[in-house]
Each structure stands twice: as C-alpha cells, then as structure tokens.
Coordinates of C-alpha atoms (C1' of nucleotides) in Angstrom, one line a residue:
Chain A
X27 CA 75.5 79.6 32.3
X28 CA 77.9 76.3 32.5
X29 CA 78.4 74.4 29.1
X30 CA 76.4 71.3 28.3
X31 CA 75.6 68.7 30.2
X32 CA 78.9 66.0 29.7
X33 CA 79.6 65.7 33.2
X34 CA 78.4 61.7 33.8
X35 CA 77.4 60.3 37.1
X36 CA 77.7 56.9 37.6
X37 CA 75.3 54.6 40.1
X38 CA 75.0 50.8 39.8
X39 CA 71.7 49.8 41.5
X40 CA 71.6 48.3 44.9
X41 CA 75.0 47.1 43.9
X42 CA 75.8 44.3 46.2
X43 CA 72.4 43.0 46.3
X44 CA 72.2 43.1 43.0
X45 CA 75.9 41.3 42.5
X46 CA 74.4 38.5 44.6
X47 CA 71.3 37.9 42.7
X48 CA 73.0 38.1 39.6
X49 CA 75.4 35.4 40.8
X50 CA 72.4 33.5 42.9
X51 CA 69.3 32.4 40.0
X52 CA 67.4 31.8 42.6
X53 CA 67.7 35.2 44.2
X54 CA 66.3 37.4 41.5
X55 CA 63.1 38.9 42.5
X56 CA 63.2 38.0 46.1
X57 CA 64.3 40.2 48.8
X58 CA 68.2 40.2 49.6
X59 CA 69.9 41.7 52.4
X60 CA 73.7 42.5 52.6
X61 CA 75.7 43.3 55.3
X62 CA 76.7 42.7 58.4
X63 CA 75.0 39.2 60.1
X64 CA 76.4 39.3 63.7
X65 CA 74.1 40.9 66.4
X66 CA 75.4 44.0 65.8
X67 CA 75.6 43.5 62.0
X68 CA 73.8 46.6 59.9
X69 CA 72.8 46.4 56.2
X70 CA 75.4 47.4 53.5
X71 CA 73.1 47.2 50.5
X72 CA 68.6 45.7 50.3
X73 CA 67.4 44.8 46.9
X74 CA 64.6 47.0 45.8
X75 CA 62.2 44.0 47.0
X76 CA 63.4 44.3 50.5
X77 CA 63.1 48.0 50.4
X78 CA 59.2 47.3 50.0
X79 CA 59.7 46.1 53.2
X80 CA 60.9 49.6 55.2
X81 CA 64.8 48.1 55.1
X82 CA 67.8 50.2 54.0
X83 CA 71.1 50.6 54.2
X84 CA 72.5 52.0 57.5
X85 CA 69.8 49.8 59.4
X86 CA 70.7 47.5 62.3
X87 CA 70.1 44.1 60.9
X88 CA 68.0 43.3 63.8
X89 CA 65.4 45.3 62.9
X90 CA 65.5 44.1 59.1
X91 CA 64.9 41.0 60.0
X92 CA 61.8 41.9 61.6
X93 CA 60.3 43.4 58.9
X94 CA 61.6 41.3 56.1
X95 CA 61.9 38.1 58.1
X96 CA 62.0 36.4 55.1
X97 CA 64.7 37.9 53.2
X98 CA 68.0 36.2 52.0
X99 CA 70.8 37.3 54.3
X100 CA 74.2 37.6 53.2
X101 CA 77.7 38.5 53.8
X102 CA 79.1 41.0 51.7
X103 CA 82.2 39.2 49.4
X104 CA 83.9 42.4 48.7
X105 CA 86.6 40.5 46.1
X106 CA 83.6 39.7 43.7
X107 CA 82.1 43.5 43.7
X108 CA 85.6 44.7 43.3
X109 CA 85.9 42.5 40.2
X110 CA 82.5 43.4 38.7
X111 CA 83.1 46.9 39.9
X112 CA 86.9 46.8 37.5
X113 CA 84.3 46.0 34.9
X114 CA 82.7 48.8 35.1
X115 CA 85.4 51.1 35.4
X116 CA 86.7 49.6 32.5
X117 CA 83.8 50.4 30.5
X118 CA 84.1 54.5 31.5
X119 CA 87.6 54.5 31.1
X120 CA 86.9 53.7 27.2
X121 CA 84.6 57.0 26.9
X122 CA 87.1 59.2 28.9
X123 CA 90.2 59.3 30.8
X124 CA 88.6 61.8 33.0
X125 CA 87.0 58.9 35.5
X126 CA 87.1 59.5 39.0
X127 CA 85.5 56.6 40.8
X128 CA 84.0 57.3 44.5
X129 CA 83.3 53.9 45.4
X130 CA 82.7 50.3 43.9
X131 CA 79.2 51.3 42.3
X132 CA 79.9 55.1 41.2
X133 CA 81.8 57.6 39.3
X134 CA 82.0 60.8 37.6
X135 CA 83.3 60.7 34.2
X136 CA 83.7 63.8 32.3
X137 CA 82.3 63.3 28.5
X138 CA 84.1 66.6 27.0
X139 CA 87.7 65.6 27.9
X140 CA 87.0 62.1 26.6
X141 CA 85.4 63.5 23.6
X142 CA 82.7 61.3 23.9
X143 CA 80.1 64.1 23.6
X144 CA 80.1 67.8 23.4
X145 CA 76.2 68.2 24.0
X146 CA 72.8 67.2 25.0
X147 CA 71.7 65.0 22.8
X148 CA 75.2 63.3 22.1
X149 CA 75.5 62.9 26.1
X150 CA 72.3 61.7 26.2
X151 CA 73.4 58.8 23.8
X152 CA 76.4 58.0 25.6
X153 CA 74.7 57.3 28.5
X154 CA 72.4 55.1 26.7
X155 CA 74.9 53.2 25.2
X156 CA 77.0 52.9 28.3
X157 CA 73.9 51.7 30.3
X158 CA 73.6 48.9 27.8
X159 CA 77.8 47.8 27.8
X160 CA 77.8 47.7 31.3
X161 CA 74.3 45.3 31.5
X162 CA 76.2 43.2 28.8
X163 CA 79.4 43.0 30.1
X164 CA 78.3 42.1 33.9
X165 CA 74.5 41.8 34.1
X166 CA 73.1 44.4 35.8
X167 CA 71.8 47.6 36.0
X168 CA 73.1 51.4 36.3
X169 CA 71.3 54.5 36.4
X170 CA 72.8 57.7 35.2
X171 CA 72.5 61.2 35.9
X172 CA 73.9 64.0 33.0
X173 CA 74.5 67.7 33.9
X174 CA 76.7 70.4 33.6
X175 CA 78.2 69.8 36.8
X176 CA 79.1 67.0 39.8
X177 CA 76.5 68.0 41.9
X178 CA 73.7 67.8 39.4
X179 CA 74.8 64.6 37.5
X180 CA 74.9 62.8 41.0
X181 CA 71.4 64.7 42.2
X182 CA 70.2 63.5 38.0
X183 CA 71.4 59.6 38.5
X184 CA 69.7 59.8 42.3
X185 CA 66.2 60.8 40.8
X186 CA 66.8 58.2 37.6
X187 CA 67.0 55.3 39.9
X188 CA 66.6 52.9 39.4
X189 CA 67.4 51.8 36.0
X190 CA 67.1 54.8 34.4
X191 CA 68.8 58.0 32.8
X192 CA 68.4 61.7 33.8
X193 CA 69.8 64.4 31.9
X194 CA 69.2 67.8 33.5
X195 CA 69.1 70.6 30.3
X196 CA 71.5 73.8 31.3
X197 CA 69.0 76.5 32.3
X198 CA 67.0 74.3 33.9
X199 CA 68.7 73.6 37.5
X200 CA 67.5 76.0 40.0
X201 CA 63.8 75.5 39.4
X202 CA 64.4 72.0 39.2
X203 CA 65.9 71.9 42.3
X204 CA 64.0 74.9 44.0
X205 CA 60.8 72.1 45.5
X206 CA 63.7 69.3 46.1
X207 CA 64.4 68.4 50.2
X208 CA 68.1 70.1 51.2
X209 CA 68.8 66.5 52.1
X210 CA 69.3 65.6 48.7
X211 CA 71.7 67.9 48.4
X212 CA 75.5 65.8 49.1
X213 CA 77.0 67.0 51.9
X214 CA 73.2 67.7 54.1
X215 CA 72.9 64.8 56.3
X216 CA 71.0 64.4 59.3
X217 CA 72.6 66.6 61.2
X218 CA 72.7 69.4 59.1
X219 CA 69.1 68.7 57.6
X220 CA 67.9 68.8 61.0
X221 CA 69.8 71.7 61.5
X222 CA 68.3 74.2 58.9
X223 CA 64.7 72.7 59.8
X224 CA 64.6 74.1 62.6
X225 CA 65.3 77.6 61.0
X226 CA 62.4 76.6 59.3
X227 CA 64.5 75.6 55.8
X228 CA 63.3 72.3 54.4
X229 CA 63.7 72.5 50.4
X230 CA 66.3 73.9 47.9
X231 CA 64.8 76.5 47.2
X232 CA 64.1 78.1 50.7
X233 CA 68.0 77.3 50.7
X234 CA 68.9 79.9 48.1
X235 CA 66.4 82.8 49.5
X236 CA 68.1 82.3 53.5
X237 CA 71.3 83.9 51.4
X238 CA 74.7 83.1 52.1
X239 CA 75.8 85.3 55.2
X240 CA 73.0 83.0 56.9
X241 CA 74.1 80.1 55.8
X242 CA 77.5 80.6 56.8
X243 CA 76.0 81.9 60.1
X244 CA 74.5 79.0 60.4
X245 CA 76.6 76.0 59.5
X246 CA 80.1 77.3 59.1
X247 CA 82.6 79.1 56.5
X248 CA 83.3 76.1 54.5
X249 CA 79.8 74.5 54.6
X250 CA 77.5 77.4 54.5
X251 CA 79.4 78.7 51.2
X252 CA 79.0 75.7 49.6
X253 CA 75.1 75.1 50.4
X254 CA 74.6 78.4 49.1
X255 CA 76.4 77.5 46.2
X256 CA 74.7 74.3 45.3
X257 CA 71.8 75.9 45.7
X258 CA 71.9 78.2 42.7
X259 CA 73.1 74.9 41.2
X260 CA 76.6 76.1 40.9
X261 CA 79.4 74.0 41.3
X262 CA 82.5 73.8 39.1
X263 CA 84.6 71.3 40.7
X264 CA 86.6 69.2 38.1
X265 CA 86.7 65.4 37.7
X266 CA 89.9 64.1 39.0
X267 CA 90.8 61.3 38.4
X268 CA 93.5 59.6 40.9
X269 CA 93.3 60.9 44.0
X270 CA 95.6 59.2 46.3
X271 CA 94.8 58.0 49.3
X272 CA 95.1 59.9 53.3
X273 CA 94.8 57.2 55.5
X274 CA 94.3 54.0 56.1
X275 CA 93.0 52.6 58.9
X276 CA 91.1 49.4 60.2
X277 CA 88.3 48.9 62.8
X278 CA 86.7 46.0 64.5
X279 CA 83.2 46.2 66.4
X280 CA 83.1 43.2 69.1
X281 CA 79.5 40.5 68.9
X282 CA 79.9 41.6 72.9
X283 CA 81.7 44.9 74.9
X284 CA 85.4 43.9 76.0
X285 CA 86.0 44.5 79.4
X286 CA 89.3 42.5 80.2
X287 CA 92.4 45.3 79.8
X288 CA 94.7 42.7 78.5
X289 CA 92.1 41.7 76.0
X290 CA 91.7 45.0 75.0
X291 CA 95.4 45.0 74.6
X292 CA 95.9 42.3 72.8
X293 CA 93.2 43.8 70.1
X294 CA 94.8 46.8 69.7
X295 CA 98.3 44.9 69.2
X296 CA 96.0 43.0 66.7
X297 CA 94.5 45.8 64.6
X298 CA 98.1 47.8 64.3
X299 CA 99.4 44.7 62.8
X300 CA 96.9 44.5 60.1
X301 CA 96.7 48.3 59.6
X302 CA 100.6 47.9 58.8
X303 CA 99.8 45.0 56.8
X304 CA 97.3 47.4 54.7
X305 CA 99.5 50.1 54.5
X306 CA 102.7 48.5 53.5
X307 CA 100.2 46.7 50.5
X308 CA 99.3 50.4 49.6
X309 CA 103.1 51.2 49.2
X310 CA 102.6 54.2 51.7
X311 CA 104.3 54.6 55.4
X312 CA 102.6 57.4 57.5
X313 CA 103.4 59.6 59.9
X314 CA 100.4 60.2 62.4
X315 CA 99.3 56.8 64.4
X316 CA 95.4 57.0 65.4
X317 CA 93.5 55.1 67.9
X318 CA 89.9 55.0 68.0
X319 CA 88.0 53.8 71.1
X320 CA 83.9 53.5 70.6
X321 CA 82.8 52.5 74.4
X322 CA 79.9 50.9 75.6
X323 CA 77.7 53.7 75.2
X324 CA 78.5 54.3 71.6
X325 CA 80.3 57.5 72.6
X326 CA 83.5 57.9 70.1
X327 CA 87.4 59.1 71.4
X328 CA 90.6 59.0 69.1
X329 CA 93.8 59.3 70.5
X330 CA 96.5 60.3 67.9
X331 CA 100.3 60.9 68.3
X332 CA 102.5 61.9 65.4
X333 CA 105.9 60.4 64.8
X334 CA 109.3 62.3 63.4
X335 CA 109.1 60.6 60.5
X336 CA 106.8 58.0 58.1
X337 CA 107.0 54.5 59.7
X338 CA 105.6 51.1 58.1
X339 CA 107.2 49.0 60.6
X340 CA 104.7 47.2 62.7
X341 CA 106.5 46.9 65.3
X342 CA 106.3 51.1 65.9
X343 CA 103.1 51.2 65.1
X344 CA 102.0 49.0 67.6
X345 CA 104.0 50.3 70.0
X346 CA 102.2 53.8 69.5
X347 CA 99.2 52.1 69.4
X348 CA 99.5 50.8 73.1
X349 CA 100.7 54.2 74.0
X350 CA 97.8 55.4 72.7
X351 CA 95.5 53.0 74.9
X352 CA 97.5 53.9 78.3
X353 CA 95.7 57.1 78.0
X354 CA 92.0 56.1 77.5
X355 CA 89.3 54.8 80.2
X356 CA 87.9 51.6 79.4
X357 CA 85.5 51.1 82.5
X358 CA 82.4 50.2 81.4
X359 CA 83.2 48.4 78.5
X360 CA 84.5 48.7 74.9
X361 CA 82.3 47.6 71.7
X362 CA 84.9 48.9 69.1
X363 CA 88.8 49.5 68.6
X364 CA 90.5 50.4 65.5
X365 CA 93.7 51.7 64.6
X366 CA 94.7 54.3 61.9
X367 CA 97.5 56.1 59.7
X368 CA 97.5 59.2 58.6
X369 CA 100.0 61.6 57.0
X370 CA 100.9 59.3 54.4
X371 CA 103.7 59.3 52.2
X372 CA 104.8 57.2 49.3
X373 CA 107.0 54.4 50.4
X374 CA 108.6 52.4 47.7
X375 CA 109.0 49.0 49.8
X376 CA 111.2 46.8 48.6
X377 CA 109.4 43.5 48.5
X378 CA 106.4 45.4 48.1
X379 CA 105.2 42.0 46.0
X380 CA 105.6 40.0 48.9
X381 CA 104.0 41.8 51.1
X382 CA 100.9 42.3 49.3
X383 CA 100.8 38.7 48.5
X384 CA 101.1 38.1 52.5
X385 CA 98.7 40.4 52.9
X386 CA 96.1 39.2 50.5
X387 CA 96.4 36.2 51.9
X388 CA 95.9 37.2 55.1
X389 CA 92.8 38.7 54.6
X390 CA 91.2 35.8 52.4
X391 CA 91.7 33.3 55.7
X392 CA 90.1 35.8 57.5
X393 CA 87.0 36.2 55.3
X394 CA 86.2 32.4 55.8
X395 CA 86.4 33.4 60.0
X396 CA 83.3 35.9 60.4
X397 CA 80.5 34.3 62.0
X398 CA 78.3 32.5 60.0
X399 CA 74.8 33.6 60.6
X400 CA 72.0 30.6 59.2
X401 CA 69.5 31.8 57.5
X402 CA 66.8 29.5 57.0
X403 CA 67.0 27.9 59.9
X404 CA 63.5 26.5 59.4
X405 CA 62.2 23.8 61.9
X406 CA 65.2 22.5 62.3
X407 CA 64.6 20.4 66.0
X408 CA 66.7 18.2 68.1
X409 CA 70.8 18.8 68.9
X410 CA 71.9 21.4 70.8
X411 CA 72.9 24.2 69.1
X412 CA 77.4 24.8 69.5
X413 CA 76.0 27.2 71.8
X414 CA 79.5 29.4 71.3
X415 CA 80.6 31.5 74.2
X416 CA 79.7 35.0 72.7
X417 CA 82.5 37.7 72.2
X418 CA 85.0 35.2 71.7
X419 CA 84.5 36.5 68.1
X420 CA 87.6 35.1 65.9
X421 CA 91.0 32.8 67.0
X422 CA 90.2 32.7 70.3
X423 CA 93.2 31.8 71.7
X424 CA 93.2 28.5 70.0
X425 CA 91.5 27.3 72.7
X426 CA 89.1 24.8 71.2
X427 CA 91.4 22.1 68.9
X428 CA 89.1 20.1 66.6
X429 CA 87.7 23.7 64.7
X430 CA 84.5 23.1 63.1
X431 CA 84.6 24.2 59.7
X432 CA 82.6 27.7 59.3
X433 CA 80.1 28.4 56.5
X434 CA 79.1 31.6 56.2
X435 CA 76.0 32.5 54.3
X436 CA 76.3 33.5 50.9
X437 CA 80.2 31.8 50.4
X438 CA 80.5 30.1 47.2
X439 CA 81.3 26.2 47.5
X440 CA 82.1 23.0 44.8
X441 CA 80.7 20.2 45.8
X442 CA 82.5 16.8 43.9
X443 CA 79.3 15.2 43.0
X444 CA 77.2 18.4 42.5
X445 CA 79.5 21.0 41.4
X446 CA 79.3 24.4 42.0
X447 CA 77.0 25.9 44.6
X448 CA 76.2 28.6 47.9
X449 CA 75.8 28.1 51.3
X450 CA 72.1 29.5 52.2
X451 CA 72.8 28.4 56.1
X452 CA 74.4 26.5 58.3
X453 CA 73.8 25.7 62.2
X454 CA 73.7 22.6 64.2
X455 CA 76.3 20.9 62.4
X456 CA 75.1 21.1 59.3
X457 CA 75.0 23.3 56.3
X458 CA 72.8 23.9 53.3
X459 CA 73.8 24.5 49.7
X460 CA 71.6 25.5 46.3
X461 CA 73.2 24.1 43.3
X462 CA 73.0 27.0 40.7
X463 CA 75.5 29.1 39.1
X464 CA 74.9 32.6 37.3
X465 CA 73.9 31.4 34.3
X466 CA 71.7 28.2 35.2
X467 CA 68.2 28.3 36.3
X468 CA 67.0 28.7 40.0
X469 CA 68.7 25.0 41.9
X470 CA 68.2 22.7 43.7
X471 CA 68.8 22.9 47.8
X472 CA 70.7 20.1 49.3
X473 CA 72.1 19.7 53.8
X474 CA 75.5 18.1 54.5
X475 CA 77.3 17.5 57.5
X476 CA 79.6 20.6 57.9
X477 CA 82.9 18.1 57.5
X478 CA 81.6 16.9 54.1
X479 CA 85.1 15.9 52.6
X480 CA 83.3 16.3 48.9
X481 CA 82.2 20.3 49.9
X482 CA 85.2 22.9 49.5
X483 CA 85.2 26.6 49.5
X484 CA 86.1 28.2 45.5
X485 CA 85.9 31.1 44.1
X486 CA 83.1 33.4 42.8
X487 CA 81.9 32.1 38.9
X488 CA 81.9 35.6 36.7
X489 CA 78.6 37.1 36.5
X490 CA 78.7 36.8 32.4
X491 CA 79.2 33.2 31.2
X492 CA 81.5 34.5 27.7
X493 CA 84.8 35.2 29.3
X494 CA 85.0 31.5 29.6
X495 CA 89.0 31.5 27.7
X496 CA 90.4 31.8 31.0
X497 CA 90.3 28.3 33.1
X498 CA 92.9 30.3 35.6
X499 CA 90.6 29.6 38.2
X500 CA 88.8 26.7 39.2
X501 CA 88.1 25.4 35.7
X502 CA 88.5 21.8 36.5
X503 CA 85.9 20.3 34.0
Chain B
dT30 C1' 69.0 42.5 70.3
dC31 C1' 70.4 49.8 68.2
dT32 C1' 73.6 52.0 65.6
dG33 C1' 79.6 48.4 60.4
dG34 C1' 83.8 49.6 58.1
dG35 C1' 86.5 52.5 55.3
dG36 C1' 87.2 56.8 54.2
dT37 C1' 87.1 62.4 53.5
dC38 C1' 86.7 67.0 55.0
dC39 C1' 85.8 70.7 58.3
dT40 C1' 86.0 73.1 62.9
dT41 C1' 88.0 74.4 67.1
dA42 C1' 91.5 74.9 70.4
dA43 C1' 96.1 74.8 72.0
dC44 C1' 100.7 75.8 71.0
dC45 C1' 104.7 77.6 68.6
dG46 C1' 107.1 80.8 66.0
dT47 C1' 107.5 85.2 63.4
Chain C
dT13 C1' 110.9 94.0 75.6
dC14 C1' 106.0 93.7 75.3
dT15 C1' 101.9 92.9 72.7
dG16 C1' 99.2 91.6 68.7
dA17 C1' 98.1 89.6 64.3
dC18 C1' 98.8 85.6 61.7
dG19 C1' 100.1 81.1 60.1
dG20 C1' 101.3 76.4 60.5
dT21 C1' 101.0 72.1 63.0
dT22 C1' 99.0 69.0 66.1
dA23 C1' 95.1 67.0 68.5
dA24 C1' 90.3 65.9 69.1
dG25 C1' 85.7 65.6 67.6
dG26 C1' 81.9 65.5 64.3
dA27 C1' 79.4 65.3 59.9
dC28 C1' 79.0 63.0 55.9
dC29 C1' 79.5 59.5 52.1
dC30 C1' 79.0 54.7 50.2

DNA sequence: TCTGGGGTCCTTAACCGT
DNA sequence: TCTGACGGTTAAGGACCC
C-alpha cells in the first residue's frame, strides 16, 4: 500500500566499541567493552567479539568481566563519538535534508524528499553507496535497513546487522514480520514483552490476530493502537528533522549509598549547578524543577515543583532543588540523585558564548576525574594499593593536597619521547601506555610512574589519517 | 560486587475552572 | 444553586530507547 521503500534507517555497528578499535590498532579483533568501570559501572557498547562471550549492553560490568575477563575495558569519550558521529551526519545530510538523528550511531533519512531515490532499486544503491562514504570517511561500519516506513527501515537495519543492507520490498511486511518476536518491535520491552506472553502472544503475527480492542485492553489507548498498528506493518510517521529538546537533566549514581543528609545536600546543590550549567549552554530556561532520588533499594521517586515562570539562574534552581529534598526520606541510604528541567523555553542568553565555553570547560576537567579502573593489572606484586576510601567518588572536599594524577583507561596521552599513545591501566602508582595511533600498526606497551613530567593528556587523533590540513590541534611535529 | 546516564512518551490521579 | 461532563495543568511513576 505505502510507496517505495526510501525511508533510510541508519545503525553504526557497536558504535563506541568500534570508535575505540578504530582509534586503538591493537584493539581490532579483540574483545572491547565500553562503559561504565566503577563497581556499579554497566556496559554502554561490547564489540561483536565480546558478545561471543554472553556480554551486552545494559549488563552490570561486574558480570562482564566474568565472562570476558579478558576484554579491554574502557571509558566511553563521548567528544570523539560526537565528532565521528558529525561525520556521519554529514554524510546523510548530503542525500537529504530530511535527517532526523536519534542518537550518535542512528538516523532516519527520508530518500524521496532528498531526491536521492524514488524506488527499490535506486534506494537500494543509495544505501550502498552511503555504506561505503561513511567506511571512507571515518572507518567503520554501518548497517542499513530500507522500507516504506520508520518502523520497518529500523526493524530492516536490525536484521542486516552487522555490516550489512536490508531492504524490505512493499507487499512484503506482514509476512515478514508475522514469525518475528513482538520484542523486536520498538516500543515492546521487557515489560510489555513479558506482558503479552503471558496472554500467550509471543510473535508478530499472533500480534495482529489478538486485534486491536485487545490490545488496547491490554496495554493501554496509546500503546495498544500502536502495536496493532505496527503489526500490520503500518506506520506513517514522517522524518523530522529538528526536534528540540524537553528537558535536560543530569544524574549521578554514587561507587557507595550516601547516608550523611548534609552530604546528600551538598550533591543535590552540586547537580542543580551543573544542570543550569547545561541548560544555559542549550540556550533554554525551564519552568518545571525535577528531583530524582534512586535509594538503596533501587526503588525510584521524583519530586517536581513548577515555577511562575522559565528560570536559568542557578541560584533558583538550586534552591528548588533543596526544597525538593526536604520532602523525601533518605533512611536507608541513597545510590543516586539527579536533578532535572523541564518545560523549556527558548532563552536567548546574552553571553550565551561564554557560558558554553565555561561550561565546556567544565565538563572536560571533569572527564579526567572518574575513577580510573586498571585493566590489566597482571601480577603486578608489592606496594600497597592507594587503597581510596570508597564513595568519596570525585573532589572530595579537597581533603587530600598532593592529588595524584588520574589515568583513566582508554584516555589518549603524548608522551615527549614516544609520542602519541593510550592508557591501558593504571594502579599502584603507575600507569601503562601502548604507543599506536589509528593509522599505525598494533604498539608497543610501555609503564611509567603516574607523575611522568614527559606523559600529558591530548586530544583524540581522527580516525581517517587525510584530514591532516588542520594542525588546530595538537599538531606539534 | 546487580542494575548508568540522558532522554522521550504515556498513564493515572488530583485539582481547578467552565 | 447543585451536579455532571470535560479539559487543562500539575505531579508522580513507569516503560522504553540508545
């Protein structure tokens, strides 16, 4: 019934893992973990040779290290994906204004109002060629899924992974779908999957035949009308492209539950502060202030209070904020606060330049503050580990004067003598580096002493050696 | 060693006003 | 004036996505 297939869906492949071993020679075919390295850390993103092992995204890093105990652990360096990821974008914005990114690694792009294709065989071809720019231009691979609609380009690109193309021929969708889980539909999560199990509905197919008065019955008026929908394979919701933003909010998950009220207090004070700072960089103010509690036992409360008017003064915000708190029980202990606002409206700030430059700077000191997990630790005897009082996560109190200097797995380094590098650990004063860069061949490991005057933190190296005109960065040669 | 961080959207209930 | 049907806003929680 719908037109041809032009609507494009977008999936890099195990984006961030695949960043790192792009960036990391001696990376590529080993197993990489990203995410989160604390001990309550989960994984962002496993190469597909750490998925061999059982780990996936979503999974507590605890356990991936148990069954991939040999895997390379890293940080995610969000600054790098974003500018691989403008890339990307770059290269769909050349087949179609209609580009309406949903993350770092994914898009819709509609062909038709691009006039980049009108049909199956001419999508087909731009989604060949496309593959190919973007492996050129940063390296890596993308798989991509061509239908008539949203839904079925994203459910095509799923089933092409990885490295691969899908294009689903009009006609064809319901009996492709018909044997496919519901959980592959978007929007069916585990909740809702586990939900329509038990009425004995486990594929597509069984989806369309339960009709849509049960459906709705059964999961709601907005949700049951559009399972039933995407179950016929129908689904005519347009590519937009800039949607602005709702909210903005920031959270922070503590290595150990807080217990101490003026602690708590003071973290809260902490996370309106940057949330402001986020906001004000977005050139929004917002009207609704949102506090979000997670307590020891994982259970979840928000607290929201909405103002007269849109605020972006930090000083307001906080204030709510610790309004906000007077109302909540924290006996028993608190493993996560953030802060949020919602009910945004545009807010041209006057210094708006300044601010985000604050703001950016802000957030790349505190990049180089997470803890730094080692990863190869190896045999490594003697000397006591720094043993650091847990929970005192980040700028505790500047307490301790003479900081050690923190080396995070995965952060990009110059050494003087042996130029540019990685950490792969660090622990007991000391911290490893492989000297490679994207384009060399798998290097060489070398341990200093963490206070190494010759080893400095720089920037990430691009991913494709040719855009070498620019020395803006650390081109000191 | 259980379970991140940034979002979006939906539902339900209370409350207010028409 | 009382009651009801609605509709909008606010608040809280939950599911889901990457």
């Amino acid at each position: 019934m719908r037109a041809a297939p032009t609507i494009l869906h977008l999936d890099m492949d195990a984006f961030y893992a695949s960043v790192e071993q792009a960036a990391k020679p001696s990376l590529r075919g080993k197993a990489v973990i990203v995410g989160g390295l604390g001990p309550r850390g989960v994984v962002a993103t496993a190469s597909y040779e750490a998925r061999r092992f059982g780990v996936h995204s979503a999974m507590p890093t605890a356990q991936a290290r148990r069954l991939c105990p040999n895997g390379a652990y890293l940080i995610p360096r969000f600054t790098l994906y974003r500018a691989v990821s403008d890339l990307v974008m770059a290269r769909l914005r050349a087949l179609s204004p209609l580009v309406e990114p949903l993350s770092l690694d994914e898009a819709f792009v509609d062909l038709e109002a691009g006039e980049a294709a009108f049909d199956s065989a001419g999508a087909r071809a731009a989604g060949e060629r496309l593959r190919e720019e973007i492996r050129a231009a940063t390296g890596l691979s993308a798989s991509v899924g061509l239908a008539g609609s949203k839904m079925l380009a994203k459910v095509a690109s799923e089933a092409a992974k990885p490295d691969g193309l899908l294009l689903i021929e009009p006609g064809t969708e319901r009996e492709l779908l018909a044997p496919m889980s519901v959980r592959t539909l978007p929007g069916v999560g585990p909740a809702t999957g586990e939900h329509l199990r038990r009425a004995g509905i486990t594929t597509v197919g069984e989806l369309a035949e339960a009709g849509e008065d049960e459906l709705v019955r059964m999961t709601g008026r907005a949700h049951g009308v559009a399972l039933y929908r995407m179950a016929l394979g129908l689904d005519d919701r347009p590519v937009v492209a800039e949607r602005d933003a709702k909210s903005v909010s920031v959270e922070d998950t503590f290595d150990v539950d807080l217990h101490d009220r003026v602690r708590i207090r003071g973290e809260v004070q902490r996370l309106a502060e940057r949330c402001v700072g986020r906001l004000r960089a977005s050139g929004h103010s917002g009207r609704t202030i949102v506090l979000k509690v997670r307590r020891y036992d994982f259970s979840t409360l928000t607290r929201s209070e909405t103002l007269r008017g849109p605020t972006d003064d930090p000083a307001v915000v906080r204030e709510a904020a610790a309004r906000l708190l007077e109302g909540v029980d924290t006996t028993g202990g608190v493993r996560l606060l953030g802060v949020g606002v919602s009910g945004l409206a545009d807010y041209t700030q006057e210094d708006l330049f300044a601010q985000a430059e604050a703001e950016a700077r802000a957030e790349a000191a505190e990049g180089l503050d997470e803890g730094g997990g080692a990863e190869g630790a190896d045999g490594a005897a003697g000397e006591p580990v720094p043993a650091e009082p847990e929970g005192m996560a980040e700028s505790s109190a500047g307490a301790e004067p003479a900081q050690e200097r923190r080396w995070p797995a995965g952060t990009d380094v110059r050494h003087g003598e042996y130029g540019p590098g990685w950490v792969q650990g660090s622990g007991v004063g000391r911290v490893t580096v492989r000297f490679e860069r994207p384009g060399s061949a798998p290097g060489r490991v070398r341990t200093f002493r963490v206070d190494d005057p010759e080893l400095e933190p720089s920037d990430p190296l691009p991913l494709v050696g040719e855009h070498a005109e620019d020395d803006a960065g650390g081109g000191t040669d």
